[in-house]
Coordinates of C-alpha atoms in Angstrom, one line a residue:
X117 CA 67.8 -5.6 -212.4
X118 CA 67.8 -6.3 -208.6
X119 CA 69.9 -2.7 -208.2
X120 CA 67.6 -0.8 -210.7
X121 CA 64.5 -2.1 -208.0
X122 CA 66.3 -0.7 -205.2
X123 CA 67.4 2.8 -207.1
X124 CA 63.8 3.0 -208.2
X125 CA 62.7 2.1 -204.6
X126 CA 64.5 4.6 -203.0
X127 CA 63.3 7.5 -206.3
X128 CA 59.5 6.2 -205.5
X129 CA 60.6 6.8 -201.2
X130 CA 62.1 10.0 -202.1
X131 CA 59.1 11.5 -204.1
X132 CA 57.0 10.3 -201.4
X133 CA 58.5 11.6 -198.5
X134 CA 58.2 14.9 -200.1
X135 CA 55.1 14.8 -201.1
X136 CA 53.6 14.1 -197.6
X137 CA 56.0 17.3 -196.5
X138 CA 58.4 15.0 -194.4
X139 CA 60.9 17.4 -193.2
X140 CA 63.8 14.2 -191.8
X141 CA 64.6 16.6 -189.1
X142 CA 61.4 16.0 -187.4
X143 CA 61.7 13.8 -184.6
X144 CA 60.3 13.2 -180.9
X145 CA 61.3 13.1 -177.7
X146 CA 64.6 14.3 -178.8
X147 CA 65.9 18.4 -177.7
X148 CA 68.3 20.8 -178.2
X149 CA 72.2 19.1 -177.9
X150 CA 73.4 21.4 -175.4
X151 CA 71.7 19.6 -172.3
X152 CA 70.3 15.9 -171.2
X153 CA 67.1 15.3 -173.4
X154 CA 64.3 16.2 -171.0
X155 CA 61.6 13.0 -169.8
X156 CA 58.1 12.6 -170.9
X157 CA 55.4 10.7 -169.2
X158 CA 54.6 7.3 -170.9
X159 CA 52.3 7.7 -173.8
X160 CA 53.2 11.6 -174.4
X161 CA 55.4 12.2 -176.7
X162 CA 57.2 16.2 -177.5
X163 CA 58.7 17.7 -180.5
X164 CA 62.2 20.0 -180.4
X165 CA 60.0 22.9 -182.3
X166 CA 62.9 25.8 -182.8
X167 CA 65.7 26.6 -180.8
X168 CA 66.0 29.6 -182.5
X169 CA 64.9 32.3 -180.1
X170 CA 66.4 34.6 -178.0
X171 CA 64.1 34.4 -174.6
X172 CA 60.4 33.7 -175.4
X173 CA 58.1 33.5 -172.5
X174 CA 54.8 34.2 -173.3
X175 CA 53.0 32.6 -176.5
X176 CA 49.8 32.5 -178.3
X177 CA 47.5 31.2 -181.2
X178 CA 46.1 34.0 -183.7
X179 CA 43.1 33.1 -185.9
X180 CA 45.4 32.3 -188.4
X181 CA 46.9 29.4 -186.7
X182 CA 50.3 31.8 -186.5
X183 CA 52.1 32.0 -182.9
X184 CA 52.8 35.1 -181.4
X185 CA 56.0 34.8 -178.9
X186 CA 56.7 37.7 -176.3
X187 CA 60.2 38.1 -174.1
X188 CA 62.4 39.1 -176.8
X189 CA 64.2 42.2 -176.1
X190 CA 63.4 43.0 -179.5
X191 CA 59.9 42.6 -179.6
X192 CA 57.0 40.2 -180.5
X193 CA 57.9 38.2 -182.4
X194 CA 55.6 35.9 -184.7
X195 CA 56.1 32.4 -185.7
X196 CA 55.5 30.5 -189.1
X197 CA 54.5 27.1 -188.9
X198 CA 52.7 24.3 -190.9
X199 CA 51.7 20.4 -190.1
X200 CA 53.1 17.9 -192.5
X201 CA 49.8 16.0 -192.1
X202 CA 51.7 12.9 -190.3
X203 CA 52.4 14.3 -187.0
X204 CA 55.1 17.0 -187.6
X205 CA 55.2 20.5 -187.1
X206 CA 57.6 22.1 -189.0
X207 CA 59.1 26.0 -188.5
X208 CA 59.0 28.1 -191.0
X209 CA 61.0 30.9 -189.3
X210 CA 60.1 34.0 -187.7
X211 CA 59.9 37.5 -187.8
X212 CA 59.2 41.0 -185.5
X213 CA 56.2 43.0 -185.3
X214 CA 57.2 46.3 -186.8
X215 CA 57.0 48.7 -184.6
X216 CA 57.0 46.6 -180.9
X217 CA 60.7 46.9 -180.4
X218 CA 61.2 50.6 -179.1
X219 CA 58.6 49.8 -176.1
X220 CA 60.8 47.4 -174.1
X221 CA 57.9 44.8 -173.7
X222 CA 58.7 42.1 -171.2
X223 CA 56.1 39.2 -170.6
X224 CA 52.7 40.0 -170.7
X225 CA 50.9 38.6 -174.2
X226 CA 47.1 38.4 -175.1
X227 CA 45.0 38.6 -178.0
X228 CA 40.8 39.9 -177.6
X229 CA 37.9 37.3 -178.2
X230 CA 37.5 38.1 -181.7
X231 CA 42.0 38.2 -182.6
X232 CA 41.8 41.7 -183.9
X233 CA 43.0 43.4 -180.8
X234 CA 46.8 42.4 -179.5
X235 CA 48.0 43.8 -176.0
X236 CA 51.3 43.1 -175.1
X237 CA 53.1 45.0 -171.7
X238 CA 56.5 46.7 -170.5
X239 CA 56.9 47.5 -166.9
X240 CA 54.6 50.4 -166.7
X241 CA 52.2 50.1 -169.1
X242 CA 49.6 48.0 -171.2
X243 CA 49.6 48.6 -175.2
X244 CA 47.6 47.7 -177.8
X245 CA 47.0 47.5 -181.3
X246 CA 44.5 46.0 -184.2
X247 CA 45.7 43.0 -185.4
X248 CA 45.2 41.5 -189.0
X249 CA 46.0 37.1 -188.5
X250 CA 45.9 37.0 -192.1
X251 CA 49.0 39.5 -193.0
X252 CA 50.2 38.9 -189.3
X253 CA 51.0 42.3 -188.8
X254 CA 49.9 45.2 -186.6
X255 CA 48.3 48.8 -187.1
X256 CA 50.9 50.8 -185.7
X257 CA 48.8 53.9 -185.8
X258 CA 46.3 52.4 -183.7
X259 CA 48.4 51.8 -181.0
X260 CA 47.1 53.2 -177.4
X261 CA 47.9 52.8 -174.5
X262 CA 45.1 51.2 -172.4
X263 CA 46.8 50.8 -168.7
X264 CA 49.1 52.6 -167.2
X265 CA 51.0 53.1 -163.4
X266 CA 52.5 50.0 -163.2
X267 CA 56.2 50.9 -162.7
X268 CA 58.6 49.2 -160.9
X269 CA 62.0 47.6 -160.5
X270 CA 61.4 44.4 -159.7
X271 CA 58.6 41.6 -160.8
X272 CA 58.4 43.4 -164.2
X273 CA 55.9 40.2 -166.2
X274 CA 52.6 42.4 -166.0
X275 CA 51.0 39.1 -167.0
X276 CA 48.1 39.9 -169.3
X277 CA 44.7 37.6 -169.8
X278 CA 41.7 37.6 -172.0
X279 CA 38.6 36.0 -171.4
X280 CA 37.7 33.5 -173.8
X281 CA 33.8 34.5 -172.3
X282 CA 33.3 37.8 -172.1
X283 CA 34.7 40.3 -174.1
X284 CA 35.0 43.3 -172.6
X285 CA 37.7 42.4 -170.0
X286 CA 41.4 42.1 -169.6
X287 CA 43.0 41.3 -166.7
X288 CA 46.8 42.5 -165.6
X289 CA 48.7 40.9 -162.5
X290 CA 51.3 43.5 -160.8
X291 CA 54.0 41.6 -159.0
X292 CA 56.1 43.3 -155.7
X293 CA 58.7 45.6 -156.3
X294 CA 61.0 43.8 -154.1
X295 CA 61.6 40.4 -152.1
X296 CA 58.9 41.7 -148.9
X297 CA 56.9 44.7 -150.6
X298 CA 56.0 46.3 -147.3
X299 CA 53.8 48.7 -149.8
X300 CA 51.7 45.6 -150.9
X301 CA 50.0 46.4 -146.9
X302 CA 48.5 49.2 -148.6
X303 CA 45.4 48.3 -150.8
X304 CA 45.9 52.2 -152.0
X305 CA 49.4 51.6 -153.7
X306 CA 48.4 49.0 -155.9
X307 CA 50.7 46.3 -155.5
X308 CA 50.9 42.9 -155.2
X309 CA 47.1 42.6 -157.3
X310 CA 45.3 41.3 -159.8
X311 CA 42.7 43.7 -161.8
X312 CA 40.7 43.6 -164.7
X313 CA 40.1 46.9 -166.9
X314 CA 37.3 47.8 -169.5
X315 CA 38.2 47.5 -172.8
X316 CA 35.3 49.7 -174.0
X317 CA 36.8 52.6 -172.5
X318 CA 38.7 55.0 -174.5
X319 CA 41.1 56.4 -172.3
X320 CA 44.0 55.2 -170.7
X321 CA 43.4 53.6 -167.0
X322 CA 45.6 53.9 -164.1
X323 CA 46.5 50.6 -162.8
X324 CA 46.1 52.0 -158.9
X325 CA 43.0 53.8 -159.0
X326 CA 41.5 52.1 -161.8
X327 CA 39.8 48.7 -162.8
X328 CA 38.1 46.1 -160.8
X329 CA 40.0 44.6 -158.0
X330 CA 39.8 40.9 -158.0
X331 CA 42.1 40.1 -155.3
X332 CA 45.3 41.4 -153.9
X333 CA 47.9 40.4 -150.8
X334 CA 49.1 38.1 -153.9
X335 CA 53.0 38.6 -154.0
X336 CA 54.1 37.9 -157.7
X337 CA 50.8 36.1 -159.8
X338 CA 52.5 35.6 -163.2
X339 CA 50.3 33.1 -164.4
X340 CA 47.0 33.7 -164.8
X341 CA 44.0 31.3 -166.5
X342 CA 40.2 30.9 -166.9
X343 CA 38.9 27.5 -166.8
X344 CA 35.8 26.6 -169.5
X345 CA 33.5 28.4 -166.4
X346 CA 35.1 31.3 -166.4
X347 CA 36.9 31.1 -163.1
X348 CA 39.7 32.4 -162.8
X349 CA 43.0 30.8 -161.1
X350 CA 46.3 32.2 -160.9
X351 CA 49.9 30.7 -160.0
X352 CA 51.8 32.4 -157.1
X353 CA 55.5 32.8 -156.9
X354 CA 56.3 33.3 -153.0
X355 CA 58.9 34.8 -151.3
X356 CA 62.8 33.6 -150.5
X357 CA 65.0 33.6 -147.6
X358 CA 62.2 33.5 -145.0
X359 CA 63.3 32.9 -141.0
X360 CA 61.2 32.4 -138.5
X361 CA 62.3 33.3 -134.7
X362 CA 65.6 33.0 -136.3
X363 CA 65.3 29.6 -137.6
X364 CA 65.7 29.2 -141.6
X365 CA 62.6 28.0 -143.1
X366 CA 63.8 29.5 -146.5
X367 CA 64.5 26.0 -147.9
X368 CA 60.7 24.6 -148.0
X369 CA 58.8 27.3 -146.9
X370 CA 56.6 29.7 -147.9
X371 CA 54.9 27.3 -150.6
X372 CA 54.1 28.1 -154.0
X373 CA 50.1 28.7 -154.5
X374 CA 47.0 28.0 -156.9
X375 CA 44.9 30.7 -156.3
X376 CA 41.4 30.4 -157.2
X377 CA 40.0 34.4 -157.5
X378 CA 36.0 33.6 -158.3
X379 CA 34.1 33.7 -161.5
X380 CA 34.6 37.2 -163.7
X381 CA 30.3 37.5 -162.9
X382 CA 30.8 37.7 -159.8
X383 CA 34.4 39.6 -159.7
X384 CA 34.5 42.1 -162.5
X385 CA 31.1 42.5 -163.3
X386 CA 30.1 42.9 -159.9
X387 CA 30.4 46.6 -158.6
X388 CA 30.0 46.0 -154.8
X389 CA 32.8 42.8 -155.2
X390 CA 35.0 42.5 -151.9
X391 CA 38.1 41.2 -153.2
X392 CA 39.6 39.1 -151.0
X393 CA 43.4 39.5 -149.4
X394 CA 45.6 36.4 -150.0
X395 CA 47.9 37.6 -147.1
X396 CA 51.4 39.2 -148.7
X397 CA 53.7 40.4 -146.7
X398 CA 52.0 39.3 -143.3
X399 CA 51.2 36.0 -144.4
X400 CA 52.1 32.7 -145.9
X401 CA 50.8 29.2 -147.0
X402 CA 53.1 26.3 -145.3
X403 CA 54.5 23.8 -146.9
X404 CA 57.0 21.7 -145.0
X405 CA 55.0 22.5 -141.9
X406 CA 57.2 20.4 -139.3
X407 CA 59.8 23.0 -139.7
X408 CA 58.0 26.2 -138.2
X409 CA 58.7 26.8 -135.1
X410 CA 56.3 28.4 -132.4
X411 CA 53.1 28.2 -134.3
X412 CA 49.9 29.5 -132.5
X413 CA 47.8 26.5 -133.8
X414 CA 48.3 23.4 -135.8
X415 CA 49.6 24.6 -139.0
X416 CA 49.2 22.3 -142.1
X417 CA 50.0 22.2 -145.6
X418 CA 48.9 25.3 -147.0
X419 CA 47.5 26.8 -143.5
X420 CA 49.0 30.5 -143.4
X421 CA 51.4 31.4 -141.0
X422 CA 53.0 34.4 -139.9
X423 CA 56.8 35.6 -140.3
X424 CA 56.7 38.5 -137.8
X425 CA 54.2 37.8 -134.5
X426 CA 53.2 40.2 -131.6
X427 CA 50.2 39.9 -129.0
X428 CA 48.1 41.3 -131.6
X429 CA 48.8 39.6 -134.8
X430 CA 49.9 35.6 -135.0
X431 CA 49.2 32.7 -137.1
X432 CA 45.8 32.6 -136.1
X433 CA 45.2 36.2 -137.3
X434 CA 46.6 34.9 -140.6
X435 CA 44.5 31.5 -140.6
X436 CA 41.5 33.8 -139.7
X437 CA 41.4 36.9 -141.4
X438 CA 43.1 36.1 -145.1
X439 CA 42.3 33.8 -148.3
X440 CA 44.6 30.1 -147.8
X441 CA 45.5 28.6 -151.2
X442 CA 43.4 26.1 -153.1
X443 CA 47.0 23.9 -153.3
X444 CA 50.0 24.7 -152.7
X445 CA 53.7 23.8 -154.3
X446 CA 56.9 23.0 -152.9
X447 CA 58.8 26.3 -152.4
X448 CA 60.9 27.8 -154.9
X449 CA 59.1 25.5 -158.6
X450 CA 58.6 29.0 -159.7
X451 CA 55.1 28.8 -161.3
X452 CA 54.9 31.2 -164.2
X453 CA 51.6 29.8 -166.5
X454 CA 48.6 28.0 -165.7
X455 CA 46.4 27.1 -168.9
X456 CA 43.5 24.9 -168.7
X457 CA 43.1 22.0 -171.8
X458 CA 40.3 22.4 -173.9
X459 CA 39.0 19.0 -174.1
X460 CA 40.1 17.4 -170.2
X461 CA 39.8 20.9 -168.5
X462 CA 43.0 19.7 -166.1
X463 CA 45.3 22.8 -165.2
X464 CA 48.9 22.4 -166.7
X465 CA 51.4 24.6 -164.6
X466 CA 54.5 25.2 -166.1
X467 CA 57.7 25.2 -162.9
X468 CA 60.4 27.4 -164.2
X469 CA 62.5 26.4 -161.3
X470 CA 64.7 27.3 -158.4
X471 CA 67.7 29.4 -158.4
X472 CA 67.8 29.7 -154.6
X473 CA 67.6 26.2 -153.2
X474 CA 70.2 24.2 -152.4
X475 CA 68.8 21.4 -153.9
X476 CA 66.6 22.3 -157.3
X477 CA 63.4 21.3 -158.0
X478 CA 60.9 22.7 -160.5
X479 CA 61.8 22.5 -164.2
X480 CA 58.6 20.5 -165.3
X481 CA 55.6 20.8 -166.9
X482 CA 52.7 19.2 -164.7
X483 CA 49.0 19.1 -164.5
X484 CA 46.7 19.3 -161.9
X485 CA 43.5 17.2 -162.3
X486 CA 40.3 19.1 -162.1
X487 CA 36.4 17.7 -161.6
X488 CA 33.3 20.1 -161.6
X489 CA 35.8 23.3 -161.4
X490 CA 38.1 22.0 -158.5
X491 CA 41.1 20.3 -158.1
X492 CA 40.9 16.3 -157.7
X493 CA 43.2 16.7 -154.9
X494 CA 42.1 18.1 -151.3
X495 CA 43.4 21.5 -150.3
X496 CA 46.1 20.0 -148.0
X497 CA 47.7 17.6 -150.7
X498 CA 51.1 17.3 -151.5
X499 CA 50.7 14.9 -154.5
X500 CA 48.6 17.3 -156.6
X501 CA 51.2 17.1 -160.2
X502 CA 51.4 14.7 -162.4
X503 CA 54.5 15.7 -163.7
X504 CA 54.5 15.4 -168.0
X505 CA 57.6 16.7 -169.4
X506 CA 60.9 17.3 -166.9
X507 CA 64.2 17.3 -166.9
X508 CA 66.5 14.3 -166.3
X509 CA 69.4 15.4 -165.2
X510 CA 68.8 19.1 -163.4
X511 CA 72.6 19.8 -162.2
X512 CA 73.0 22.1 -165.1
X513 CA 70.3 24.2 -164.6
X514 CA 68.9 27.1 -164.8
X515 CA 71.0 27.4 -167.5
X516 CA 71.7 24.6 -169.5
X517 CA 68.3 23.0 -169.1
X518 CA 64.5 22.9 -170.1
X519 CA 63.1 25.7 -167.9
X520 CA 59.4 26.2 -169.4
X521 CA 57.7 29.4 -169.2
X522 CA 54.2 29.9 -171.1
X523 CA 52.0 27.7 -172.3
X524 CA 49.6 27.5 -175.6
X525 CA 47.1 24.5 -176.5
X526 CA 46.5 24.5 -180.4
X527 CA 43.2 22.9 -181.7
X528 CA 44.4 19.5 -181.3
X529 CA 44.8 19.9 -177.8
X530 CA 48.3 19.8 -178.2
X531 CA 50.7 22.1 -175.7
X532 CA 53.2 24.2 -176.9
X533 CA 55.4 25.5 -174.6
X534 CA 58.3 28.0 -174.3
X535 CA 61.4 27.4 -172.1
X536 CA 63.5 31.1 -172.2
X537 CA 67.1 30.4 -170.7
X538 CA 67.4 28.2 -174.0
X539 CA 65.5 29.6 -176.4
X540 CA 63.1 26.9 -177.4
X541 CA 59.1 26.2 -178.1
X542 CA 58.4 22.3 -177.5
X543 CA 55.4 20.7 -178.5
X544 CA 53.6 18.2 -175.9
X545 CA 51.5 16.0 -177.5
X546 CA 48.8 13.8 -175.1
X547 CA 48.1 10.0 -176.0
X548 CA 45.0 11.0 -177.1
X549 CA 44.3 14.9 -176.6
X550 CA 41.0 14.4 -176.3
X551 CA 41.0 11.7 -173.4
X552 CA 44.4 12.2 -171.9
X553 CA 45.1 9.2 -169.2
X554 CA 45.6 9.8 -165.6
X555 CA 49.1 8.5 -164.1
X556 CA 48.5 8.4 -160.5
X557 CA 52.2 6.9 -160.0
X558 CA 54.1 10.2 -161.2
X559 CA 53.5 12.8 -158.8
X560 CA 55.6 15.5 -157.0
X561 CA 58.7 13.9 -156.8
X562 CA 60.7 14.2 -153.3
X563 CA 62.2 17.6 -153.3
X564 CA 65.6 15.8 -152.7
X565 CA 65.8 13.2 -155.2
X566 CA 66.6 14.2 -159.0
X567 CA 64.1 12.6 -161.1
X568 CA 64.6 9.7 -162.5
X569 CA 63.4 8.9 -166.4
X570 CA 63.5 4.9 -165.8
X571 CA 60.7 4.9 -163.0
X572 CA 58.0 7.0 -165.4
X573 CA 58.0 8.3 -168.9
X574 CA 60.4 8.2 -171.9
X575 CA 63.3 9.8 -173.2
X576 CA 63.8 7.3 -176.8
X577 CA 64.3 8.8 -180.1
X578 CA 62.6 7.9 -182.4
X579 CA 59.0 9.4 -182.7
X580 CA 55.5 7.3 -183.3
X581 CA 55.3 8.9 -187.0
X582 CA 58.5 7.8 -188.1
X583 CA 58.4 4.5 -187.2
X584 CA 55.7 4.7 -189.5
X585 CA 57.2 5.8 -192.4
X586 CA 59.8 3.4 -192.3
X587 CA 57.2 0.7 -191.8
X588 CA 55.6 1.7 -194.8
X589 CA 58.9 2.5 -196.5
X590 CA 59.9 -1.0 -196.5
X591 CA 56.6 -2.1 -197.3
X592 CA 57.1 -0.1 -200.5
X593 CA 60.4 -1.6 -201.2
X594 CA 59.4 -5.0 -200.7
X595 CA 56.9 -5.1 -203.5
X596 CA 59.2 -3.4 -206.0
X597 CA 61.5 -6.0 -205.4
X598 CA 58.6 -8.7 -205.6
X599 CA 57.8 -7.2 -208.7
X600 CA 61.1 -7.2 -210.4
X601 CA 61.6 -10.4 -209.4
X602 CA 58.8 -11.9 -211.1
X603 CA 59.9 -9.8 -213.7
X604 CA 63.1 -12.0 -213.7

């Protein structure tokens, strides 16, 4: 009798597991086994998603609850998934948007306030095309092109961004074409900018003549968000190999920026706006400031400095006449998404990483803290992350690591999050989404150290839920035994 209780135990576990969908390959803080498992901050916990894509950068949530992934060679593609009811999301495979894989779309990914309008972007141009979340698929013959003039050879993202507040607006960020754009001087050429374009017009807009200017002198912006206000802040990727009266700075200097570019009231509503000129290719925000030589007045973290001076233009001219970061990054993190939580309304920045510096840094997933539409921290911080997801062990990146790229919150304030050298989606899950706790103690970590997992955050196994389930699973078993023993 005692081995019929536990063959009937493990029947009654079985048909239980399967009713609440428990899919055993669900777990937490676990990854991909090609690399170290990447840290989390005490309290959060993340799920391994898929690791079955080929480079996916930018993502979204349709109306549907269906994710739409861009960076493929191939196309958009769009994402299955379902929650188990116990805190599991499981994939349910993928498939392309027929008729997005001749256009060689690279990053840029955005769905209109009302989800019936998808714009995606290639190199040159903005497309888009209605959109039905129900039968996830597009009307390719309503496919237009609504911006065009964008071409270029390098800093190809074209990062796209909706305005969850006003409808009629998109905004596109074009990058330099090369290390030091000396076109990006030109306010005529239409580099180095940030616009946003009318989507009640009809016909297609030319990127340099077109569209309202909302700033410019920004080198390579590829992240681009709107906090609950409508102000809009954007991520900047500065340049590399940068001397200074012949003495290397390139190491940790220029910094990487948060850009705040104004309300879109007062921006691309406003026909008389002035956009301001955030200083590329004169000018640059400091970050290890001990290390530039010659300066013209007491440069700080994030003061702008200048890499070529005369009698006529210094770092003064730069301090003076162009827009300074709201906080700047330690060179080289590679910022590439800012999205702003719906219930804290604190900036998460996702660092895709060096490639340049001798030693790496970047890799993470952080947040900047925000009160009444700023940043907690003062202009000239350098503790401004809280780091919440990062890698362990970074000697075997860029490629054999977590290297995150966009970022999505679902309606549970959870973050999913793309990381493209390994083809992965992640899920980042708060303590509580709705209160997330602050962690003063796990800031920027020293640009020379590799972080270390046993100072702050987790990297166990075993998630919250299925602790859980086994609790209750022996529960379960326990009184079937009970009961066949009294039955004995």
């Amino acid at each position: 009798m005692f081995a019929v209780g536990i063959v009937l135990c493990v029947l009654v576990l079985l048909g239980q597991t399967s009713a609440l969908g428990w899919d055993p390959t669900c777990r937490t803080n676990e990854a991909s086994s090609n690399y170290p498992i990447p840290s989390i901050l005490d309290g959060y916990t993340y799920q391994l998603l898929t690791d079955q894509l080929r480079h996916p950068r930018s993502l979204l949530f349709d109306h549907s609850g269906n994710i739409l992934v861009s960076g493929d060679p191939d196309g958009i593609n769009v994402l299955k998934i379902r929650d188990n009811g116990i805190g599991c999301i499981i994939y349910d495979g993928k498939f392309l948007l027929e008729g997005t894989s001749e256009l060689k779309l690279t990053h840029g990914l955005a769905l209109s306030k009302d989800g019936k309008t998808l714009f995606a972007s290639s190199a040159d141009e903005v497309y888009s095309w209605r959109y039905d979340a129900r039968s996830s698929a597009i009307d390719n013959s309503s496919r237009k092109v609504v911006v065009t003039g964008m071409n270029s050879e390098d800093h190809t993202t074209r990062t796209l961004l909706t305005s969850d507040l006003y409808s009629d607006v998109l905004l596109v960020s074009r990058g330099s074409n090369q290390n030091i754009d000396a076109e990006a001087k030109d306010i005529t050429k239409g580099k180095c900018m940030i616009k946003a374009f009318s989507l009640s017009k009809t016909e297609e807009q030319n990127f340099t003549t077109q569209g309202n200017l909302l700033g410019w002198g920004l080198r390579n912006s590829v992240g681009m968000g709107e906090d609950k206000d409508g102000a809009i802040w954007a991520v900047e990727n500065s340049a590399d190999g940068l001397f200074r009266d012949n003495v290397d700075i390139r190491q940790n200097s220029p910094a990487e920026e948060l850009n705040s570019l104004g309300n879109l009231i007062d921006t691309a509503f406003e026909p008389y706006y002035i956009a301001p000129n955030y200083g590329y290719p004169y000018c640059f925000a400091a970050w290890n400031h001990e290390e530039i030589p010659s300066s013209t007045y007491d440069i700080g973290v994030g003061d702008q400095f200048a890499v070529v001076m005369n009698s006529s233009f210094t770092d003064t001219t730069c301090r003076d006449k162009f827009q300074a970061p709201r906080l700047s990054f330690q060179a080289h993190m590679a910022p590439l998404d800012i999205k702003f939580h719906p219930n804290t309304g604190h900036a998460w920045i996702t660092f895709h990483g060096s490639w340049d510096r001798d030693v790496p840094v970047g890799y993470a997933v952080s947040v900047v803290e925000f009160e009444n539409g700023q940043p907690k921290e003062p202009r000239n911080s350098m503790n401004s992350l809280i780091n919440i997801m990062w890698n362990t062990n970074i000697t075997g990146c860029p490629q054999r690591c977590f290297r995150p790229v966009g970022i999505a919150f679902d309606s549970f304030g959870r973050a999913f999050v793309t990381s493209d050298s390994t083809g992965e989606i992640y899920i980042i899950t708060p303590p509580d989404p709705s209160q997330p706790r602050t962690h003063g103690s796990n800031n920027t970590w020293d640009s020379d150290t590799t972080q270390d997992s046993s100072k702050s955050g987790s990297s166990g196994h075993i998630s919250t839920s299925f602790d859980k389930i086994a609790a209750g699973v022996a529960v379960i078993c326990i009184l079937l035994l009970r009961g066949m023993e009294e039955l004995l």
